[in-house]
Coordinates of C-alpha atoms in Angstrom, one line a residue:
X1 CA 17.0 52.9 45.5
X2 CA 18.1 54.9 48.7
X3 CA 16.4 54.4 51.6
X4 CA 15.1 57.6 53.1
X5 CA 15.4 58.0 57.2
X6 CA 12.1 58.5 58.8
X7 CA 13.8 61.2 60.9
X8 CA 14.3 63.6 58.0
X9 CA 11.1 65.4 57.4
X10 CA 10.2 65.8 60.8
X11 CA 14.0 67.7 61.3
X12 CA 13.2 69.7 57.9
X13 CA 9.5 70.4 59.2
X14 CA 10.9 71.8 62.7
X15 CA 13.1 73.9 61.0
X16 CA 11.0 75.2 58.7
X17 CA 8.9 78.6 59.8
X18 CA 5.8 78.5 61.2
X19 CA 2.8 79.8 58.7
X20 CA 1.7 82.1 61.2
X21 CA 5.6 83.6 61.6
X22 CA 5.8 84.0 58.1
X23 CA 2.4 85.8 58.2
X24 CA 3.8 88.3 60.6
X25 CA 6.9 88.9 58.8
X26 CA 5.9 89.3 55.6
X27 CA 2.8 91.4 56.6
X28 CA 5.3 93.6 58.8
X29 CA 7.9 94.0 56.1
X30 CA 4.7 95.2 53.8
X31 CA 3.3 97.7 56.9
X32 CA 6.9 98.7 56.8
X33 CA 7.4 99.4 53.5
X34 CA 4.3 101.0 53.4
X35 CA 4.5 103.8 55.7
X36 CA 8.1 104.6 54.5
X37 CA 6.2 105.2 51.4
X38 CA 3.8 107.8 52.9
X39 CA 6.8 109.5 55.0
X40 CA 5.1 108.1 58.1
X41 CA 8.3 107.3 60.1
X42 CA 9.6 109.3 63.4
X43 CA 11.9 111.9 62.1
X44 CA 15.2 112.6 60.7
X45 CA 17.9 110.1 61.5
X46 CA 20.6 110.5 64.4
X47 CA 24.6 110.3 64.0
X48 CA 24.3 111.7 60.6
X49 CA 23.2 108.0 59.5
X50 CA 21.1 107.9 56.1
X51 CA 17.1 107.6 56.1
X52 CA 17.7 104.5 54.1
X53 CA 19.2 102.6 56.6
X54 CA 15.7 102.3 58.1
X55 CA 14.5 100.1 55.4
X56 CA 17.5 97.7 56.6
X57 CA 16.7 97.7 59.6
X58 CA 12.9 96.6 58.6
X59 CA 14.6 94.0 56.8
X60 CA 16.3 92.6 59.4
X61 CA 13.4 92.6 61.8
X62 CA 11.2 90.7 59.7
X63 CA 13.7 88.1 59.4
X64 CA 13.9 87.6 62.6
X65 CA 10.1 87.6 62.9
X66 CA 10.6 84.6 60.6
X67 CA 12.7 82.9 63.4
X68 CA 10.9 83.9 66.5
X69 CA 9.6 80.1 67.0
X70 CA 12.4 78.0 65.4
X71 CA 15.1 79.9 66.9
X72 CA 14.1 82.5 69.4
X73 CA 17.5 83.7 71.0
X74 CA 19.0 84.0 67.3
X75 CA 15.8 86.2 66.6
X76 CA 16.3 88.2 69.3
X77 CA 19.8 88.7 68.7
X78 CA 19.1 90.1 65.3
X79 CA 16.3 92.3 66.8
X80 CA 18.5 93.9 68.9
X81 CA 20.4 95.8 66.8
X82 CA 17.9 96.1 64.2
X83 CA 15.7 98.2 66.6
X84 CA 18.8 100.0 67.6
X85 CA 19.4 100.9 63.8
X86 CA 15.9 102.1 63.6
X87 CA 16.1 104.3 66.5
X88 CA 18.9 106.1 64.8
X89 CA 17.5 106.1 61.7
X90 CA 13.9 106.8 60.3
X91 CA 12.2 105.4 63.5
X92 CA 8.9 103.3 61.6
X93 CA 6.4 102.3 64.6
X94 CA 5.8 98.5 62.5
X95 CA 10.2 97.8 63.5
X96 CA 9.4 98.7 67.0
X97 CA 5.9 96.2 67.2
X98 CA 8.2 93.3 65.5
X99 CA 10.9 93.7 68.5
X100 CA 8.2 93.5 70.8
X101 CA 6.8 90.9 69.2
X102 CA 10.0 88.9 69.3
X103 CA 10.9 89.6 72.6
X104 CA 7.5 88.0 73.4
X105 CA 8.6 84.9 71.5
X106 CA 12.0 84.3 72.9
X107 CA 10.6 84.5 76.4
X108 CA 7.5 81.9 75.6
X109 CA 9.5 80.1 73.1
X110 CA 13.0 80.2 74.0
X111 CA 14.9 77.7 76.6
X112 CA 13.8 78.1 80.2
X113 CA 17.3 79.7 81.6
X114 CA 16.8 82.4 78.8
X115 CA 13.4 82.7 79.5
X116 CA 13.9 83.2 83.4
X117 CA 16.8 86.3 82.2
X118 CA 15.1 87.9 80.0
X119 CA 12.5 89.7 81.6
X120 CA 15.2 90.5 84.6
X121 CA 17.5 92.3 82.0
X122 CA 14.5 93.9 80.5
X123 CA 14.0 95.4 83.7
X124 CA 17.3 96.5 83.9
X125 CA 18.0 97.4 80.3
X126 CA 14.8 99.4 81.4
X127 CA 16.2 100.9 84.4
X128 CA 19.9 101.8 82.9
X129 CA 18.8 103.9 79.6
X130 CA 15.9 106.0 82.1
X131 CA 18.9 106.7 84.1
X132 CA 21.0 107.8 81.3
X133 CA 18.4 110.1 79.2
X134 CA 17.5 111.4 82.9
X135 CA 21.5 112.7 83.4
X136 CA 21.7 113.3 79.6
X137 CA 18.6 115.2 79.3
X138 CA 16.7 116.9 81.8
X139 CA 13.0 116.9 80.6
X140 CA 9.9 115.4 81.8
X141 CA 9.6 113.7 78.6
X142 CA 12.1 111.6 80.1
X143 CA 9.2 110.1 82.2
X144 CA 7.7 109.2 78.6
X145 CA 10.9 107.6 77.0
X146 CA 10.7 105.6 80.0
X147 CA 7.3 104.3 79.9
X148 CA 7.9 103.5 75.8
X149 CA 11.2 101.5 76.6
X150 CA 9.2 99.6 79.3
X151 CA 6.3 98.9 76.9
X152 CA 8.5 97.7 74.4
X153 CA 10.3 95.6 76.5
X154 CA 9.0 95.1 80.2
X155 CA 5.6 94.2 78.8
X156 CA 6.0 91.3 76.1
X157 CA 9.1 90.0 78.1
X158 CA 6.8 89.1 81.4
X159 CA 3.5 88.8 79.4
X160 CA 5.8 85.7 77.9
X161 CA 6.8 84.5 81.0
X162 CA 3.5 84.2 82.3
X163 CA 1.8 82.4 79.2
X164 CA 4.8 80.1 79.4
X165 CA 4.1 79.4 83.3
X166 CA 0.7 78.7 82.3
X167 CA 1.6 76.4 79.5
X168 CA 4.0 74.2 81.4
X169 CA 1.5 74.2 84.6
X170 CA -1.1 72.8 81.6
X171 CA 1.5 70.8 79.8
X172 CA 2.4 68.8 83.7
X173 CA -1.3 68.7 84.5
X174 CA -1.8 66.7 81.2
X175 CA 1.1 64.5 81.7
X176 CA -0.1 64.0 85.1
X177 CA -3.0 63.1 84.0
X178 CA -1.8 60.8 81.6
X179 CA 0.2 59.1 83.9
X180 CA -3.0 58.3 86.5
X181 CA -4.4 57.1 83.1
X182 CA -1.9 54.6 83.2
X183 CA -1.5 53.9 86.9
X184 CA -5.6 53.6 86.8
X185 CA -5.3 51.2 83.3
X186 CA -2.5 48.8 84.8
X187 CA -4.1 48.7 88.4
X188 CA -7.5 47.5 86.3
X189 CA -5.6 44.8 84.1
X190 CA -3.9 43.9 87.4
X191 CA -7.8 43.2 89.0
X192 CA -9.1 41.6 86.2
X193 CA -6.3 39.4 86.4
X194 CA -6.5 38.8 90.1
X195 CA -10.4 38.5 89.3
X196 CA -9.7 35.7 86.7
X197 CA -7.1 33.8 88.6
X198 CA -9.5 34.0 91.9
X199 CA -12.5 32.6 90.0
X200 CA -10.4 30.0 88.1
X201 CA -9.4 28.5 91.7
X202 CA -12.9 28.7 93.1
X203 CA -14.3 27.0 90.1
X204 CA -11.7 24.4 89.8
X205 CA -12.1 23.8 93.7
X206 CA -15.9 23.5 93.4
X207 CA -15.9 21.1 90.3
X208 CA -12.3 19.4 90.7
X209 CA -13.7 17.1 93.7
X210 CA -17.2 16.2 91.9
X211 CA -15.7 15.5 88.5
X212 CA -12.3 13.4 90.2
X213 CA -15.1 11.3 92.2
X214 CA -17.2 10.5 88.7
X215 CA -14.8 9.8 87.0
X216 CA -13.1 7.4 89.4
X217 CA -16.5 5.5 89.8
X218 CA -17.1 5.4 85.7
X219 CA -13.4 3.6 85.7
X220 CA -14.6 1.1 88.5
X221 CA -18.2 0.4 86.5
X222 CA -16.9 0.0 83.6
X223 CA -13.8 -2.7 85.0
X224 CA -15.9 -4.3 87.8
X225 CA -19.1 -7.0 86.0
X226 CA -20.9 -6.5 89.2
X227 CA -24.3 -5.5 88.5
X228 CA -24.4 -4.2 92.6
X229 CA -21.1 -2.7 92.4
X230 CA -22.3 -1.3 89.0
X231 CA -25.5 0.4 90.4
X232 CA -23.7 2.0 93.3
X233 CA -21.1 3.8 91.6
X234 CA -23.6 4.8 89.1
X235 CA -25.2 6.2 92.5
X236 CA -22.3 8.0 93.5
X237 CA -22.1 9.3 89.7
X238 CA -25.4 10.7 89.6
X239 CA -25.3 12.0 93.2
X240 CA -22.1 14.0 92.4
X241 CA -22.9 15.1 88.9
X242 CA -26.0 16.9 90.6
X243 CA -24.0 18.3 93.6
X244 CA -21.4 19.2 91.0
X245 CA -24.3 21.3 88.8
X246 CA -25.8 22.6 92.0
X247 CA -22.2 24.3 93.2
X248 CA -21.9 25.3 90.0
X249 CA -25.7 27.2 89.1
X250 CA -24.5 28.8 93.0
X251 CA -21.0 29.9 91.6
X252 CA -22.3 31.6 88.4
X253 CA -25.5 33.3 90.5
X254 CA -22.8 34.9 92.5
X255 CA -20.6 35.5 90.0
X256 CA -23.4 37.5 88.1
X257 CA -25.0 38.8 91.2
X258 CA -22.2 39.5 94.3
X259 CA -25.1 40.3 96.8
X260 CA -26.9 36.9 98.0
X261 CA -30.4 36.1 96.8
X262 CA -30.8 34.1 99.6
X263 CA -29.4 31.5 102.0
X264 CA -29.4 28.9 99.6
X265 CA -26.6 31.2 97.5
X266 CA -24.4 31.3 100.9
X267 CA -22.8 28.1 101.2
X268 CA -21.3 28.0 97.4
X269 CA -19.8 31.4 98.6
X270 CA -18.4 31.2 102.0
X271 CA -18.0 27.3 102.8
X272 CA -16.8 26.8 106.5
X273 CA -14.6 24.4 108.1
X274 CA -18.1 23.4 109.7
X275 CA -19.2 21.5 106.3
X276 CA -15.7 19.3 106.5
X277 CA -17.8 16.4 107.3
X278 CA -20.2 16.5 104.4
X279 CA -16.6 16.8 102.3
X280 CA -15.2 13.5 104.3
X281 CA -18.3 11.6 103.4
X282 CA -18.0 11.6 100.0
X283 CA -14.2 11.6 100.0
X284 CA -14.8 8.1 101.6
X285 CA -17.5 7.1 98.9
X286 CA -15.3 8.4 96.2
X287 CA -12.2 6.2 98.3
X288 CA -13.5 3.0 99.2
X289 CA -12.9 1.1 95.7
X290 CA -9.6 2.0 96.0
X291 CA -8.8 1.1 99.3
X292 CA -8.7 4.8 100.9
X293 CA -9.8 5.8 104.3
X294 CA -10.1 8.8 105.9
X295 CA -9.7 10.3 109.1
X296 CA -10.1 14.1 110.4
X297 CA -8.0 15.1 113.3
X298 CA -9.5 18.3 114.2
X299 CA -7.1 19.6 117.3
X300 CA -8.9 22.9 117.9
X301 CA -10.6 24.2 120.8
X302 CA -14.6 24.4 120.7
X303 CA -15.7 28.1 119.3
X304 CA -16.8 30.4 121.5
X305 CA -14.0 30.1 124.2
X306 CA -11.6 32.7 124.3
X307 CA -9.0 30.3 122.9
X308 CA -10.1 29.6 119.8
X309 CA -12.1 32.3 117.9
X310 CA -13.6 31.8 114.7
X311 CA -11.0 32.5 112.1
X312 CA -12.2 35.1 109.5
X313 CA -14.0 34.1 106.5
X314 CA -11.5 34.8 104.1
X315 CA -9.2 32.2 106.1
X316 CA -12.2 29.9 106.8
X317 CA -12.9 29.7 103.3
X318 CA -8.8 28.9 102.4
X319 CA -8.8 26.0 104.5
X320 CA -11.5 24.4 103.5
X321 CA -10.6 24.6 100.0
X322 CA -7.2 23.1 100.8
X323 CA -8.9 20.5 102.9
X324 CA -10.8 20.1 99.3
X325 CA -7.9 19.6 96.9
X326 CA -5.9 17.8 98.7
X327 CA -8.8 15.1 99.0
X328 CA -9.4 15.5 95.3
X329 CA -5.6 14.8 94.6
X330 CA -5.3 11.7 97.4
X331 CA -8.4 10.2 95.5
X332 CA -6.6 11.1 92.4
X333 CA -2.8 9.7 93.1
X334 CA -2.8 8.3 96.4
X335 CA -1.8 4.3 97.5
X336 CA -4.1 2.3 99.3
X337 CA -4.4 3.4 103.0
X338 CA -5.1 5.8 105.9
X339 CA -5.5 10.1 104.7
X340 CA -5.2 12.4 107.4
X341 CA -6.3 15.6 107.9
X342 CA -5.5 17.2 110.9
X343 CA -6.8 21.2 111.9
X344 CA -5.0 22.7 114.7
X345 CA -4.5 26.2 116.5
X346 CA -0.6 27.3 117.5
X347 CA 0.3 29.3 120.1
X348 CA 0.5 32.7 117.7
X349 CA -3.0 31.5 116.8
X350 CA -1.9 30.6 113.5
X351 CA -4.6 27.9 111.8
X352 CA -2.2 24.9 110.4
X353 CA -4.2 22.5 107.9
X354 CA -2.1 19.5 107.1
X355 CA -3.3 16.2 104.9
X356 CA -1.3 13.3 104.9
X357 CA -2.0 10.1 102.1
X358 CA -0.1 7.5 101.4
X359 CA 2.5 8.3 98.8
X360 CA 3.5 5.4 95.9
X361 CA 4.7 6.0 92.3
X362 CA 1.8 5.5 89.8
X363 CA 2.2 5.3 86.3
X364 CA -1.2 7.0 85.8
X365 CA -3.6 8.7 88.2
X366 CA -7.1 7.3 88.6
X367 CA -8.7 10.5 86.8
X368 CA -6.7 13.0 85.0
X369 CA -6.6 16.4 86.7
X370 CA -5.7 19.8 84.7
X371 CA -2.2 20.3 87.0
X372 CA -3.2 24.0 88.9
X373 CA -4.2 22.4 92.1
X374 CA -1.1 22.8 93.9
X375 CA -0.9 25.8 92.5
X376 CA -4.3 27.3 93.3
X377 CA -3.3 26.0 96.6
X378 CA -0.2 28.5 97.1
X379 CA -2.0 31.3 95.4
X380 CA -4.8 31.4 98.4
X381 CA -2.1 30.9 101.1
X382 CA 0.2 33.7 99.3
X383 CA -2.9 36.3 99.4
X384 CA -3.2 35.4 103.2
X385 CA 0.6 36.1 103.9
X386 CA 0.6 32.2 104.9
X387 CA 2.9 29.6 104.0
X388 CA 2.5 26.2 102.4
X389 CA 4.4 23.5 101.2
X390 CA 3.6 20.3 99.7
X391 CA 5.9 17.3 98.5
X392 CA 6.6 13.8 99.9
X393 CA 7.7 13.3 103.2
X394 CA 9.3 9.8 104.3
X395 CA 8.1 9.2 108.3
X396 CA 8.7 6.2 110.5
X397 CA 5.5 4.5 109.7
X398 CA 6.1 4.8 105.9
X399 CA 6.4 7.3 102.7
X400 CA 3.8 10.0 102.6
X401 CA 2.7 12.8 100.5
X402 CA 2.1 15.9 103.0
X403 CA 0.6 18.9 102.5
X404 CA 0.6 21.9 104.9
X405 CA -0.8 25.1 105.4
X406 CA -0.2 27.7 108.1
X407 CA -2.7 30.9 107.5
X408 CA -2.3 33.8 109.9
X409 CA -4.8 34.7 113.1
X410 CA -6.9 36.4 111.7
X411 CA -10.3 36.5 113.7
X412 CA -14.0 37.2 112.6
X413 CA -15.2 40.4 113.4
X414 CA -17.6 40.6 116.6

């Protein structure tokens, strides 16, 4: 069985004439027909040419009423002599409305160059047979003549133009609209996607730590029989479990309601460098079973002077939740030994963040982690215009895994 192209019947529909076409041509052949019947035509036939010859011209002008949307300049081109048959012949007034009818159709049908000529060589066709009858024959029925050739071929020809004007002015407005559409649709996927990825970091920041801290102490109850040792991580659990929830019931009421309820909502928002200290503490009660200390090394002037504004909250907020994850990962992977965080202002005013922990090949971290930290990391400096790197670093006083962030200087509005 032979496959049949998809392309077929739409090329056989194109080609095939429009009901509407096939309406007017038949129903114009039929007027035609008609008033030749009851001897309503124009008058005896010019150039000694027989009456009959009028009834081919009606022919021919109805076929190419049958064309005027599938092919408009071969309709026209069979009009054209048709009507000039019928002007020599039996004159029938239905021939004359079919040419005007087509000339109508090439112009709103037809292919742009043709219909930008057409009306300007109606105009002259127009313009060269007045002149003519006027030096052929010197009547003020001229002045009529003219007005007839102009309404049968002035008129449709710009009446044409100007629906087809309208109908590509519609036709761009609707593509242009479309296209917004699609401008408006990809510019929304590309915010809910932003939306998703920012939320995804701020709720693996705000959980990452709490969860990395209670599940390091769970490993040490479970391997340590000390009933002291036993009750204090326990402690720690419980006490970061319920930060943990708490951060979390904050996230989601902002989530669901952007505007604070109250002051209690703020600090889940907008944490500041300010709260570093309440981070440190229980970086160093989620460190000291495995041997981790921690030290801040804040190199910044004091607010207020004119050297060191208050970075803006957006950049605030970044380095604090670097600060964050890079505590979560040192408790996480790091060796035994000294973390260092260290804040300082550059010349440019450009905030650098760097934390420093001892670097040593584990075979397993002490609490499995979901592997976008570093990458949430870059995504907050990229949105910033900072930089950031993060890898191992080997130093004089040993082997160390360093992570730095330089965000711009960007200052909080007075």
């Amino acid at each position: 069985m032979i496959a049949r192209s998809p392309a077929a019947p739409a090329t056989a529909t194109a080609r095939r004439p429009h009901r509407l076409d096939v309406l007017l041509a038949g129903g114009g052949l039929l007027g035609g027909l008609l008033l030749w019947t009851l001897g309503q035509h124009g008058g005896p036939p010019q150039l000694g040419l027989p009456p009959a010859l009028t009834l081919l011209a009606l022919a021919a002008m109805s076929l190419a009423e049958l064309m005027r949307r599938t092919a408009p300049l071969v309709a026209l081109a069979v009009a054209v002599p048709a009507l000039a048959l019928d002007v020599c012949t039996a004159n029938l007034v239905v021939t004359v409305l079919m040419f005007t009818d087509v000339v109508y159709a090439a112009v709103l049908h037809g292919p742009p160059a043709a219909a930008r000529r057409i009306p300007l060589h109606c105009v002259l066709v127009t313009v060269l047979g007045t002149g003519v009858l006027t030096a052929l024959w010197r009547s003020p029925q001229v002045v009529l003549v003219a007005i007839g050739l102009a309404l049968i071929t002035i008129a449709p020809a710009w009446t044409g133009l100007m629906l087809r004007e309208h109908r590509d002015a519609a036709e761009a407005a609707r593509l242009r609209a479309e296209r917004i559409a699609l401008l408006a649709e990809r510019d929304r996927a590309r915010a809910v996607a932003g939306e998703r990825a920012r939320m995804a970091r701020e709720l693996h920041d705000v959980v990452a730590n709490h969860l990395s801290a209670i599940a390091i102490h769970s490993t040490a109850a479970q391997s340590i029989d000390d009933p002291s040792a036993t009750r204090e991580a326990l402690g720690v659990i419980r006490e970061n479990s319920v930060q943990g929830l708490s951060e979390m019931r904050r996230l989601i009421r902002l989530l669901r309601n952007p505007a604070p309820t109250g002051p209690k909502d703020a600090p889940a928002a907008t944490p500041t460098l300010d709260g570093l200290d309440a981070l440190l503490d229980q970086a160093r009660t989620g460190g000291a079973s495995s041997g981790l200390t921690f030290v801040l090394d804040d190199a910044r002037a004091p607010h207020g002077t004119g050297a060191a504004p208050r970075p803006a909250a957006p950049v605030e907020l970044a380095a604090y939740r670097i600060v964050q994850e890079a505590l979560t990962n040192a408790l996480k992977h790091a060796a035994p030994g000294e973390v260092r965080i260290r804040l300082a202002r550059e010349h440019d005013g450009t905030l650098t963040v760097a934390v420093r922990s001892p670097f040593a090949d584990r075979p397993d971290p002490r609490a499995p982690g979901s592997g976008t930290g570093l990458i949430g990391m870059r995504e907050r400096i990229a949105l910033l215009g900072g930089a950031f790197e993060a890898g191992p670093s080997q130093q004089p006083d040993g082997r160390f895994w360093l992570v730095r962030a330089a965000l711009p200087a960007e200052e909080e509005a007075s």
